[in-house]
Amino acid sequence: FAPRFLCPAEGEFAEAVKASNKAKVTAGRSVLKESSAGKGNRIFPIFGKNYEKTPLLSQRLKGKVFYIISGHGGPDNGASGKRAGHTLCEDEYAYDVSLRLVRLLVSHGATAYMIVRDENDGIRDDAYLDCDKDETVWGDQAIPLDQKARLGQRTEIINQLTARYLKAGIKDQTVIEIHVDSRHRKQEIDVFFYYRPDSEPSKELALQMHKTFLQKYARVRGSKSYDGTVSARNLFTLRETTTPVAVYIELGNIRNSWDQQRVVIANNRQALANWLFEALK
């Protein structure tokens, strides 16, 4: 096994699954396959036509592996909200922010796996993202309807890949899961973070993310304070993944009109990705 640092190689997941005798997966459509690498003009179709050209800006994250999970997907749209006659589906907005984050990571030399994927969405700059159910997970696997099976599928994929990289001596591996919460429509909440219980590295990363958001919001919000929180929580992904570091992020209340602006405005979705990237780098 020869690790690659710019993006996961086509067929890599299939090899990992075969090696563990778990299943047979065809990875004919690699999540981050480069179709052109000439003079830094790398093409990643998963990012969509407007963003697929993703130059390598630096190697500062070389040797680091990230597994980015956007919440829900496939048969489960997650939480939903209403705005201007449109339905806001959690999985679509979490996916867009996640995809923007992955693009930043690979721009700086990281290996980044987009665990949930939608081949025909890409990064979108629309305010209202169409809800669909055609997402799959890494390896072109269909997403189960049952929640426990769905979460188990994702953690198994990540744990298999984590084991391969650890065997190759790569310890710097991180899981990031991104969601949009659902509360009473009148309740405003800021971006908040959960970390793996009893994992000091996970706690440190969550605190760094919180610190980054605190600093950024101080510049853009003026007198309105940032009230995001950091806490340990025994969530399935945090508990069951074997990757050394794991953090779970909630972007806001999808039912609250103020919080909705954080995700329906494309520039805000990019800012969320930028700030998460700042913390990760």
PDB file of C-alpha atoms in Angstrom:
ATOM      1  CA  PHE A   1       0.000   0.000   0.000  1.00  0.00           C
ATOM      2  CA  ALA A   2       1.484   3.309  -1.078  1.00  0.00           C
ATOM      3  CA  PRO A   3      -0.405   6.265   0.449  1.00  0.00           C
ATOM      4  CA  ARG A   4      -1.343   9.204  -1.770  1.00  0.00           C
ATOM      5  CA  PHE A   5      -1.677  12.636  -0.349  1.00  0.00           C
ATOM      6  CA  LEU A   6      -3.452  14.715  -3.001  1.00  0.00           C
ATOM      7  CA  CYS A   7      -6.621  12.683  -3.258  1.00  0.00           C
ATOM      8  CA  PRO A   8      -7.854   9.102  -2.765  1.00  0.00           C
ATOM      9  CA  ALA A   9      -6.821   6.928  -5.686  1.00  0.00           C
ATOM     10  CA  GLU A  10      -9.502   5.340  -7.813  1.00  0.00           C
ATOM     11  CA  GLY A  11     -10.255   1.834  -6.577  1.00  0.00           C
ATOM     12  CA  GLU A  12      -8.572   2.423  -3.211  1.00  0.00           C
ATOM     13  CA  PHE A  13     -11.730   1.803  -1.234  1.00  0.00           C
ATOM     14  CA  ALA A  14     -12.476  -1.380  -3.177  1.00  0.00           C
ATOM     15  CA  GLU A  15      -9.021  -2.677  -2.295  1.00  0.00           C
ATOM     16  CA  ALA A  16      -9.545  -1.852   1.375  1.00  0.00           C
ATOM     17  CA  VAL A  17     -12.845  -3.691   1.502  1.00  0.00           C
ATOM     18  CA  LYS A  18     -11.451  -6.705  -0.332  1.00  0.00           C
ATOM     19  CA  ALA A  19      -8.503  -6.860   2.026  1.00  0.00           C
ATOM     20  CA  SER A  20     -10.797  -6.959   5.055  1.00  0.00           C
ATOM     21  CA  ASN A  21     -13.119  -9.529   3.441  1.00  0.00           C
ATOM     22  CA  LYS A  22     -16.092  -7.334   4.291  1.00  0.00           C
ATOM     23  CA  ALA A  23     -17.687  -6.757   0.900  1.00  0.00           C
ATOM     24  CA  LYS A  24     -17.075  -6.116  -2.768  1.00  0.00           C
ATOM     25  CA  VAL A  25     -17.376  -2.503  -3.798  1.00  0.00           C
ATOM     26  CA  THR A  26     -16.780  -0.941  -7.196  1.00  0.00           C
ATOM     27  CA  ALA A  27     -15.234   2.470  -6.895  1.00  0.00           C
ATOM     28  CA  GLY A  28     -15.341   3.370 -10.564  1.00  0.00           C
ATOM     29  CA  ARG A  29     -16.295   6.956  -9.745  1.00  0.00           C
ATOM     30  CA  SER A  30     -13.683   8.122  -7.303  1.00  0.00           C
ATOM     31  CA  VAL A  31     -14.904  10.934  -5.094  1.00  0.00           C
ATOM     32  CA  LEU A  32     -11.857  13.055  -5.765  1.00  0.00           C
ATOM     33  CA  LYS A  33     -10.331  11.599  -8.894  1.00  0.00           C
ATOM     34  CA  GLU A  34      -8.157  14.033 -10.811  1.00  0.00           C
ATOM     35  CA  SER A  35      -8.807  14.007 -14.550  1.00  0.00           C
ATOM     36  CA  SER A  36      -6.238  16.724 -15.217  1.00  0.00           C
ATOM     37  CA  ALA A  37      -3.184  17.690 -13.216  1.00  0.00           C
ATOM     38  CA  GLY A  38      -1.202  19.755 -15.674  1.00  0.00           C
ATOM     39  CA  LYS A  39       0.447  22.848 -14.181  1.00  0.00           C
ATOM     40  CA  GLY A  40      -1.772  22.762 -11.119  1.00  0.00           C
ATOM     41  CA  ASN A  41      -5.068  22.742 -13.068  1.00  0.00           C
ATOM     42  CA  ARG A  42      -6.491  19.714 -11.335  1.00  0.00           C
ATOM     43  CA  ILE A  43     -10.058  18.715 -12.179  1.00  0.00           C
ATOM     44  CA  PHE A  44     -12.350  17.172  -9.547  1.00  0.00           C
ATOM     45  CA  PRO A  45     -15.810  16.537 -11.112  1.00  0.00           C
ATOM     46  CA  ILE A  46     -17.434  15.997  -7.683  1.00  0.00           C
ATOM     47  CA  PHE A  47     -17.188  19.755  -7.061  1.00  0.00           C
ATOM     48  CA  GLY A  48     -19.362  20.588 -10.096  1.00  0.00           C
ATOM     49  CA  LYS A  49     -18.612  22.487 -13.299  1.00  0.00           C
ATOM     50  CA  ASN A  50     -18.071  25.859 -11.648  1.00  0.00           C
ATOM     51  CA  TYR A  51     -15.647  24.557  -9.046  1.00  0.00           C
ATOM     52  CA  GLU A  52     -14.106  21.382 -10.461  1.00  0.00           C
ATOM     53  CA  LYS A  53     -10.823  23.103 -11.336  1.00  0.00           C
ATOM     54  CA  THR A  54      -8.994  23.001  -8.008  1.00  0.00           C
ATOM     55  CA  PRO A  55      -5.346  24.083  -8.136  1.00  0.00           C
ATOM     56  CA  LEU A  56      -2.907  22.857  -5.520  1.00  0.00           C
ATOM     57  CA  LEU A  57      -2.199  26.045  -3.562  1.00  0.00           C
ATOM     58  CA  SER A  58       0.150  24.554  -0.979  1.00  0.00           C
ATOM     59  CA  GLN A  59       1.338  21.318   0.623  1.00  0.00           C
ATOM     60  CA  ARG A  60       0.724  22.476   4.187  1.00  0.00           C
ATOM     61  CA  LEU A  61      -1.728  19.606   4.825  1.00  0.00           C
ATOM     62  CA  LYS A  62       0.303  16.923   3.083  1.00  0.00           C
ATOM     63  CA  GLY A  63       0.225  13.690   5.067  1.00  0.00           C
ATOM     64  CA  LYS A  64      -3.103  14.500   6.762  1.00  0.00           C
ATOM     65  CA  VAL A  65      -6.247  12.461   6.077  1.00  0.00           C
ATOM     66  CA  PHE A  66      -9.779  13.780   6.556  1.00  0.00           C
ATOM     67  CA  TYR A  67     -13.091  11.936   6.414  1.00  0.00           C
ATOM     68  CA  ILE A  68     -15.893  14.467   5.898  1.00  0.00           C
ATOM     69  CA  ILE A  69     -19.444  13.259   6.517  1.00  0.00           C
ATOM     70  CA  SER A  70     -22.411  15.407   5.570  1.00  0.00           C
ATOM     71  CA  GLY A  71     -25.380  14.375   7.666  1.00  0.00           C
ATOM     72  CA  HIS A  72     -28.243  12.180   6.412  1.00  0.00           C
ATOM     73  CA  GLY A  73     -28.670  11.774   2.631  1.00  0.00           C
ATOM     74  CA  GLY A  74     -30.261   9.202   0.369  1.00  0.00           C
ATOM     75  CA  PRO A  75     -33.682   8.207   1.725  1.00  0.00           C
ATOM     76  CA  ASP A  76     -33.282  10.540   4.726  1.00  0.00           C
ATOM     77  CA  ASN A  77     -33.310  14.307   4.114  1.00  0.00           C
ATOM     78  CA  GLY A  78     -32.841  14.986   7.836  1.00  0.00           C
ATOM     79  CA  ALA A  79     -34.394  18.080   9.393  1.00  0.00           C
ATOM     80  CA  SER A  80     -36.324  20.567   7.281  1.00  0.00           C
ATOM     81  CA  GLY A  81     -37.430  24.169   7.398  1.00  0.00           C
ATOM     82  CA  LYS A  82     -39.601  26.511   5.344  1.00  0.00           C
ATOM     83  CA  ARG A  83     -38.499  29.804   3.803  1.00  0.00           C
ATOM     84  CA  ALA A  84     -40.168  31.920   1.110  1.00  0.00           C
ATOM     85  CA  GLY A  85     -42.285  28.976   0.009  1.00  0.00           C
ATOM     86  CA  HIS A  86     -39.278  26.659  -0.291  1.00  0.00           C
ATOM     87  CA  THR A  87     -38.415  23.559   1.724  1.00  0.00           C
ATOM     88  CA  LEU A  88     -34.917  23.572   3.175  1.00  0.00           C
ATOM     89  CA  CYS A  89     -33.524  20.036   3.535  1.00  0.00           C
ATOM     90  CA  GLU A  90     -30.751  19.546   6.064  1.00  0.00           C
ATOM     91  CA  ASP A  91     -28.794  17.044   3.980  1.00  0.00           C
ATOM     92  CA  GLU A  92     -28.485  19.415   1.003  1.00  0.00           C
ATOM     93  CA  TYR A  93     -27.063  22.327   3.000  1.00  0.00           C
ATOM     94  CA  ALA A  94     -24.778  20.131   5.103  1.00  0.00           C
ATOM     95  CA  TYR A  95     -23.547  18.558   1.854  1.00  0.00           C
ATOM     96  CA  ASP A  96     -22.764  21.899   0.221  1.00  0.00           C
ATOM     97  CA  VAL A  97     -20.765  23.157   3.206  1.00  0.00           C
ATOM     98  CA  SER A  98     -18.969  19.802   3.447  1.00  0.00           C
ATOM     99  CA  LEU A  99     -18.081  19.838  -0.248  1.00  0.00           C
ATOM    100  CA  ARG A 100     -16.680  23.363   0.039  1.00  0.00           C
ATOM    101  CA  LEU A 101     -14.582  22.240   3.010  1.00  0.00           C
ATOM    102  CA  VAL A 102     -13.219  19.224   1.116  1.00  0.00           C
ATOM    103  CA  ARG A 103     -12.235  21.473  -1.783  1.00  0.00           C
ATOM    104  CA  LEU A 104     -10.240  23.684   0.561  1.00  0.00           C
ATOM    105  CA  LEU A 105      -8.537  20.681   2.129  1.00  0.00           C
ATOM    106  CA  VAL A 106      -7.387  19.151  -1.167  1.00  0.00           C
ATOM    107  CA  SER A 107      -6.280  22.610  -2.334  1.00  0.00           C
ATOM    108  CA  HIS A 108      -3.671  22.453   0.398  1.00  0.00           C
ATOM    109  CA  GLY A 109      -2.414  18.914  -0.091  1.00  0.00           C
ATOM    110  CA  ALA A 110      -4.680  16.905   2.208  1.00  0.00           C
ATOM    111  CA  THR A 111      -6.214  13.546   1.447  1.00  0.00           C
ATOM    112  CA  ALA A 112      -9.933  14.176   1.945  1.00  0.00           C
ATOM    113  CA  TYR A 113     -12.721  11.629   1.607  1.00  0.00           C
ATOM    114  CA  MET A 114     -16.240  12.894   0.938  1.00  0.00           C
ATOM    115  CA  ILE A 115     -18.115  10.009   2.551  1.00  0.00           C
ATOM    116  CA  VAL A 116     -21.623  11.004   1.434  1.00  0.00           C
ATOM    117  CA  ARG A 117     -21.691  12.022  -2.216  1.00  0.00           C
ATOM    118  CA  ASP A 118     -24.033  13.234  -4.938  1.00  0.00           C
ATOM    119  CA  GLU A 119     -22.604  12.965  -8.441  1.00  0.00           C
ATOM    120  CA  ASN A 120     -24.865  15.599 -10.029  1.00  0.00           C
ATOM    121  CA  ASP A 121     -25.011  18.321  -7.372  1.00  0.00           C
ATOM    122  CA  GLY A 122     -21.530  19.732  -6.960  1.00  0.00           C
ATOM    123  CA  ILE A 123     -21.012  23.000  -5.103  1.00  0.00           C
ATOM    124  CA  ARG A 124     -24.083  25.158  -5.671  1.00  0.00           C
ATOM    125  CA  ASP A 125     -24.480  28.907  -5.242  1.00  0.00           C
ATOM    126  CA  ASP A 126     -28.279  28.913  -5.219  1.00  0.00           C
ATOM    127  CA  ALA A 127     -30.123  29.971  -2.090  1.00  0.00           C
ATOM    128  CA  TYR A 128     -32.648  27.168  -2.352  1.00  0.00           C
ATOM    129  CA  LEU A 129     -31.092  23.765  -2.951  1.00  0.00           C
ATOM    130  CA  ASP A 130     -33.361  21.117  -4.438  1.00  0.00           C
ATOM    131  CA  CYS A 131     -34.126  18.228  -2.123  1.00  0.00           C
ATOM    132  CA  ASP A 132     -33.385  14.815  -3.610  1.00  0.00           C
ATOM    133  CA  LYS A 133     -32.646  11.274  -2.482  1.00  0.00           C
ATOM    134  CA  ASP A 134     -29.939  10.147  -4.914  1.00  0.00           C
ATOM    135  CA  GLU A 135     -26.934  10.423  -2.596  1.00  0.00           C
ATOM    136  CA  THR A 136     -24.687   7.417  -2.121  1.00  0.00           C
ATOM    137  CA  VAL A 137     -21.664   6.770   0.078  1.00  0.00           C
ATOM    138  CA  TRP A 138     -18.020   6.188  -0.789  1.00  0.00           C
ATOM    139  CA  GLY A 139     -17.729   3.148  -3.048  1.00  0.00           C
ATOM    140  CA  ASP A 140     -21.067   3.812  -4.819  1.00  0.00           C
ATOM    141  CA  GLN A 141     -23.033   2.102  -2.078  1.00  0.00           C
ATOM    142  CA  ALA A 142     -26.735   2.863  -1.648  1.00  0.00           C
ATOM    143  CA  ILE A 143     -27.661   4.487   1.655  1.00  0.00           C
ATOM    144  CA  PRO A 144     -29.949   2.338   3.855  1.00  0.00           C
ATOM    145  CA  LEU A 145     -33.252   3.701   5.134  1.00  0.00           C
ATOM    146  CA  ASP A 146     -32.681   2.321   8.633  1.00  0.00           C
ATOM    147  CA  GLN A 147     -30.780   4.867  10.723  1.00  0.00           C
ATOM    148  CA  LYS A 148     -28.618   2.366  12.599  1.00  0.00           C
ATOM    149  CA  ALA A 149     -27.671   0.602   9.361  1.00  0.00           C
ATOM    150  CA  ARG A 150     -26.916   3.957   7.745  1.00  0.00           C
ATOM    151  CA  LEU A 151     -24.619   5.071  10.544  1.00  0.00           C
ATOM    152  CA  GLY A 152     -22.980   1.656  10.713  1.00  0.00           C
ATOM    153  CA  GLN A 153     -22.270   1.739   6.991  1.00  0.00           C
ATOM    154  CA  ARG A 154     -20.450   5.052   7.271  1.00  0.00           C
ATOM    155  CA  THR A 155     -18.404   4.143  10.296  1.00  0.00           C
ATOM    156  CA  GLU A 156     -17.388   0.836   8.714  1.00  0.00           C
ATOM    157  CA  ILE A 157     -16.132   2.640   5.605  1.00  0.00           C
ATOM    158  CA  ILE A 158     -14.151   5.099   7.706  1.00  0.00           C
ATOM    159  CA  ASN A 159     -12.744   2.447  10.026  1.00  0.00           C
ATOM    160  CA  GLN A 160     -11.524   0.328   7.120  1.00  0.00           C
ATOM    161  CA  LEU A 161      -9.766   3.298   5.551  1.00  0.00           C
ATOM    162  CA  THR A 162      -8.389   4.429   8.904  1.00  0.00           C
ATOM    163  CA  ALA A 163      -6.848   1.006   9.473  1.00  0.00           C
ATOM    164  CA  ARG A 164      -5.140   1.093   6.078  1.00  0.00           C
ATOM    165  CA  TYR A 165      -3.581   4.488   6.699  1.00  0.00           C
ATOM    166  CA  LEU A 166      -2.530   3.583  10.220  1.00  0.00           C
ATOM    167  CA  LYS A 167      -0.865   0.454   8.856  1.00  0.00           C
ATOM    168  CA  ALA A 168       1.029   2.695   6.459  1.00  0.00           C
ATOM    169  CA  GLY A 169       2.179   4.830   9.389  1.00  0.00           C
ATOM    170  CA  ILE A 170      -0.188   7.764   8.843  1.00  0.00           C
ATOM    171  CA  LYS A 171      -1.625   8.718  12.216  1.00  0.00           C
ATOM    172  CA  ASP A 172      -2.904  12.218  11.456  1.00  0.00           C
ATOM    173  CA  GLN A 173      -6.495  11.306  10.574  1.00  0.00           C
ATOM    174  CA  THR A 174      -9.665  13.209  11.415  1.00  0.00           C
ATOM    175  CA  VAL A 175     -13.419  12.668  11.094  1.00  0.00           C
ATOM    176  CA  ILE A 176     -15.657  15.718  10.680  1.00  0.00           C
ATOM    177  CA  GLU A 177     -19.439  15.276  10.562  1.00  0.00           C
ATOM    178  CA  ILE A 178     -21.610  18.257   9.598  1.00  0.00           C
ATOM    179  CA  HIS A 179     -25.338  18.715  10.307  1.00  0.00           C
ATOM    180  CA  VAL A 180     -27.981  21.426  10.581  1.00  0.00           C
ATOM    181  CA  ASP A 181     -30.009  21.153  13.775  1.00  0.00           C
ATOM    182  CA  SER A 182     -33.778  21.472  14.229  1.00  0.00           C
ATOM    183  CA  ARG A 183     -35.303  23.392  17.145  1.00  0.00           C
ATOM    184  CA  HIS A 184     -38.399  25.479  17.744  1.00  0.00           C
ATOM    185  CA  ARG A 185     -38.597  28.025  14.944  1.00  0.00           C
ATOM    186  CA  LYS A 186     -38.176  30.939  17.374  1.00  0.00           C
ATOM    187  CA  GLN A 187     -34.932  29.595  18.846  1.00  0.00           C
ATOM    188  CA  GLU A 188     -31.707  31.055  17.455  1.00  0.00           C
ATOM    189  CA  ILE A 189     -28.564  28.983  17.929  1.00  0.00           C
ATOM    190  CA  ASP A 190     -24.989  29.495  16.850  1.00  0.00           C
ATOM    191  CA  VAL A 191     -22.690  26.891  15.324  1.00  0.00           C
ATOM    192  CA  PHE A 192     -21.780  24.394  18.042  1.00  0.00           C
ATOM    193  CA  PHE A 193     -19.477  21.426  18.378  1.00  0.00           C
ATOM    194  CA  TYR A 194     -19.470  17.953  19.914  1.00  0.00           C
ATOM    195  CA  TYR A 195     -16.294  15.947  20.444  1.00  0.00           C
ATOM    196  CA  ARG A 196     -15.580  12.300  21.191  1.00  0.00           C
ATOM    197  CA  PRO A 197     -15.793  11.674  24.940  1.00  0.00           C
ATOM    198  CA  ASP A 198     -12.478  10.831  26.638  1.00  0.00           C
ATOM    199  CA  SER A 199     -10.503  11.953  23.571  1.00  0.00           C
ATOM    200  CA  GLU A 200      -8.265  14.887  24.353  1.00  0.00           C
ATOM    201  CA  PRO A 201      -7.247  15.419  20.676  1.00  0.00           C
ATOM    202  CA  SER A 202     -10.927  15.553  19.672  1.00  0.00           C
ATOM    203  CA  LYS A 203     -11.652  18.025  22.454  1.00  0.00           C
ATOM    204  CA  GLU A 204      -8.689  20.175  21.425  1.00  0.00           C
ATOM    205  CA  LEU A 205      -9.895  20.342  17.812  1.00  0.00           C
ATOM    206  CA  ALA A 206     -13.460  21.219  18.844  1.00  0.00           C
ATOM    207  CA  LEU A 207     -12.111  23.978  21.092  1.00  0.00           C
ATOM    208  CA  GLN A 208      -9.931  25.279  18.256  1.00  0.00           C
ATOM    209  CA  MET A 209     -12.963  25.378  15.963  1.00  0.00           C
ATOM    210  CA  HIS A 210     -14.946  27.210  18.621  1.00  0.00           C
ATOM    211  CA  LYS A 211     -12.113  29.695  19.122  1.00  0.00           C
ATOM    212  CA  THR A 212     -11.891  30.309  15.371  1.00  0.00           C
ATOM    213  CA  PHE A 213     -15.631  30.972  15.103  1.00  0.00           C
ATOM    214  CA  LEU A 214     -15.509  33.238  18.137  1.00  0.00           C
ATOM    215  CA  GLN A 215     -12.775  35.317  16.511  1.00  0.00           C
ATOM    216  CA  LYS A 216     -14.458  35.414  13.098  1.00  0.00           C
ATOM    217  CA  TYR A 217     -17.862  36.337  14.485  1.00  0.00           C
ATOM    218  CA  ALA A 218     -16.305  39.107  16.554  1.00  0.00           C
ATOM    219  CA  ARG A 219     -15.273  40.710  13.263  1.00  0.00           C
ATOM    220  CA  VAL A 220     -18.458  40.218  11.270  1.00  0.00           C
ATOM    221  CA  ARG A 221     -21.229  40.471  13.868  1.00  0.00           C
ATOM    222  CA  GLY A 222     -20.382  43.672  15.660  1.00  0.00           C
ATOM    223  CA  SER A 223     -22.339  43.888  18.913  1.00  0.00           C
ATOM    224  CA  LYS A 224     -24.114  40.527  18.586  1.00  0.00           C
ATOM    225  CA  SER A 225     -22.212  37.910  20.579  1.00  0.00           C
ATOM    226  CA  TYR A 226     -21.354  34.378  19.497  1.00  0.00           C
ATOM    227  CA  ASP A 227     -22.937  31.755  21.744  1.00  0.00           C
ATOM    228  CA  GLY A 228     -21.705  28.501  20.197  1.00  0.00           C
ATOM    229  CA  THR A 229     -20.767  25.725  22.603  1.00  0.00           C
ATOM    230  CA  VAL A 230     -18.349  22.806  22.861  1.00  0.00           C
ATOM    231  CA  SER A 231     -19.251  19.595  24.685  1.00  0.00           C
ATOM    232  CA  ALA A 232     -18.617  15.866  24.744  1.00  0.00           C
ATOM    233  CA  ARG A 233     -21.391  13.649  23.443  1.00  0.00           C
ATOM    234  CA  ASN A 234     -21.670   9.922  22.933  1.00  0.00           C
ATOM    235  CA  LEU A 235     -23.007  10.095  19.376  1.00  0.00           C
ATOM    236  CA  PHE A 236     -22.724   7.025  17.145  1.00  0.00           C
ATOM    237  CA  THR A 237     -20.082   8.424  14.786  1.00  0.00           C
ATOM    238  CA  LEU A 238     -17.976   9.822  17.604  1.00  0.00           C
ATOM    239  CA  ARG A 239     -18.241   6.604  19.579  1.00  0.00           C
ATOM    240  CA  GLU A 240     -17.834   3.995  16.845  1.00  0.00           C
ATOM    241  CA  THR A 241     -15.174   5.442  14.534  1.00  0.00           C
ATOM    242  CA  THR A 242     -11.589   4.407  15.228  1.00  0.00           C
ATOM    243  CA  THR A 243     -10.029   7.454  13.559  1.00  0.00           C
ATOM    244  CA  PRO A 244      -7.799   9.265  16.091  1.00  0.00           C
ATOM    245  CA  VAL A 245      -9.832  12.528  16.089  1.00  0.00           C
ATOM    246  CA  ALA A 246     -13.569  13.058  15.619  1.00  0.00           C
ATOM    247  CA  VAL A 247     -15.741  16.193  15.826  1.00  0.00           C
ATOM    248  CA  TYR A 248     -19.453  16.642  15.078  1.00  0.00           C
ATOM    249  CA  ILE A 249     -20.742  20.079  14.012  1.00  0.00           C
ATOM    250  CA  GLU A 250     -24.213  21.637  14.014  1.00  0.00           C
ATOM    251  CA  LEU A 251     -24.521  24.718  11.790  1.00  0.00           C
ATOM    252  CA  GLY A 252     -27.691  26.210  13.286  1.00  0.00           C
ATOM    253  CA  ASN A 253     -31.457  25.796  13.559  1.00  0.00           C
ATOM    254  CA  ILE A 254     -32.896  25.086  10.122  1.00  0.00           C
ATOM    255  CA  ARG A 255     -36.348  26.216  11.268  1.00  0.00           C
ATOM    256  CA  ASN A 256     -35.265  29.640  12.538  1.00  0.00           C
ATOM    257  CA  SER A 257     -35.358  32.497  10.016  1.00  0.00           C
ATOM    258  CA  TRP A 258     -32.174  34.133  11.372  1.00  0.00           C
ATOM    259  CA  ASP A 259     -30.213  30.877  11.386  1.00  0.00           C
ATOM    260  CA  GLN A 260     -31.482  30.015   7.915  1.00  0.00           C
ATOM    261  CA  GLN A 261     -29.491  32.913   6.517  1.00  0.00           C
ATOM    262  CA  ARG A 262     -26.343  31.105   7.624  1.00  0.00           C
ATOM    263  CA  VAL A 263     -27.022  28.326   5.124  1.00  0.00           C
ATOM    264  CA  VAL A 264     -29.232  29.725   2.348  1.00  0.00           C
ATOM    265  CA  ILE A 265     -26.764  32.481   1.421  1.00  0.00           C
ATOM    266  CA  ALA A 266     -23.976  30.889  -0.630  1.00  0.00           C
ATOM    267  CA  ASN A 267     -21.319  33.288   0.676  1.00  0.00           C
ATOM    268  CA  ASN A 268     -22.243  32.271   4.207  1.00  0.00           C
ATOM    269  CA  ARG A 269     -21.883  28.593   3.352  1.00  0.00           C
ATOM    270  CA  GLN A 270     -18.450  29.368   1.968  1.00  0.00           C
ATOM    271  CA  ALA A 271     -17.571  31.336   5.110  1.00  0.00           C
ATOM    272  CA  LEU A 272     -18.550  28.346   7.263  1.00  0.00           C
ATOM    273  CA  ALA A 273     -16.261  26.112   5.202  1.00  0.00           C
ATOM    274  CA  ASN A 274     -13.475  28.698   5.316  1.00  0.00           C
ATOM    275  CA  TRP A 275     -13.633  28.991   9.087  1.00  0.00           C
ATOM    276  CA  LEU A 276     -13.677  25.233   9.618  1.00  0.00           C
ATOM    277  CA  PHE A 277     -10.681  24.989   7.306  1.00  0.00           C
ATOM    278  CA  GLU A 278      -8.858  27.690   9.271  1.00  0.00           C
ATOM    279  CA  ALA A 279      -9.281  25.626  12.421  1.00  0.00           C
ATOM    280  CA  LEU A 280      -8.197  22.395  10.735  1.00  0.00           C
ATOM    281  CA  LYS A 281      -5.040  23.799   9.170  1.00  0.00           C
TER     282      LYS A 281
END
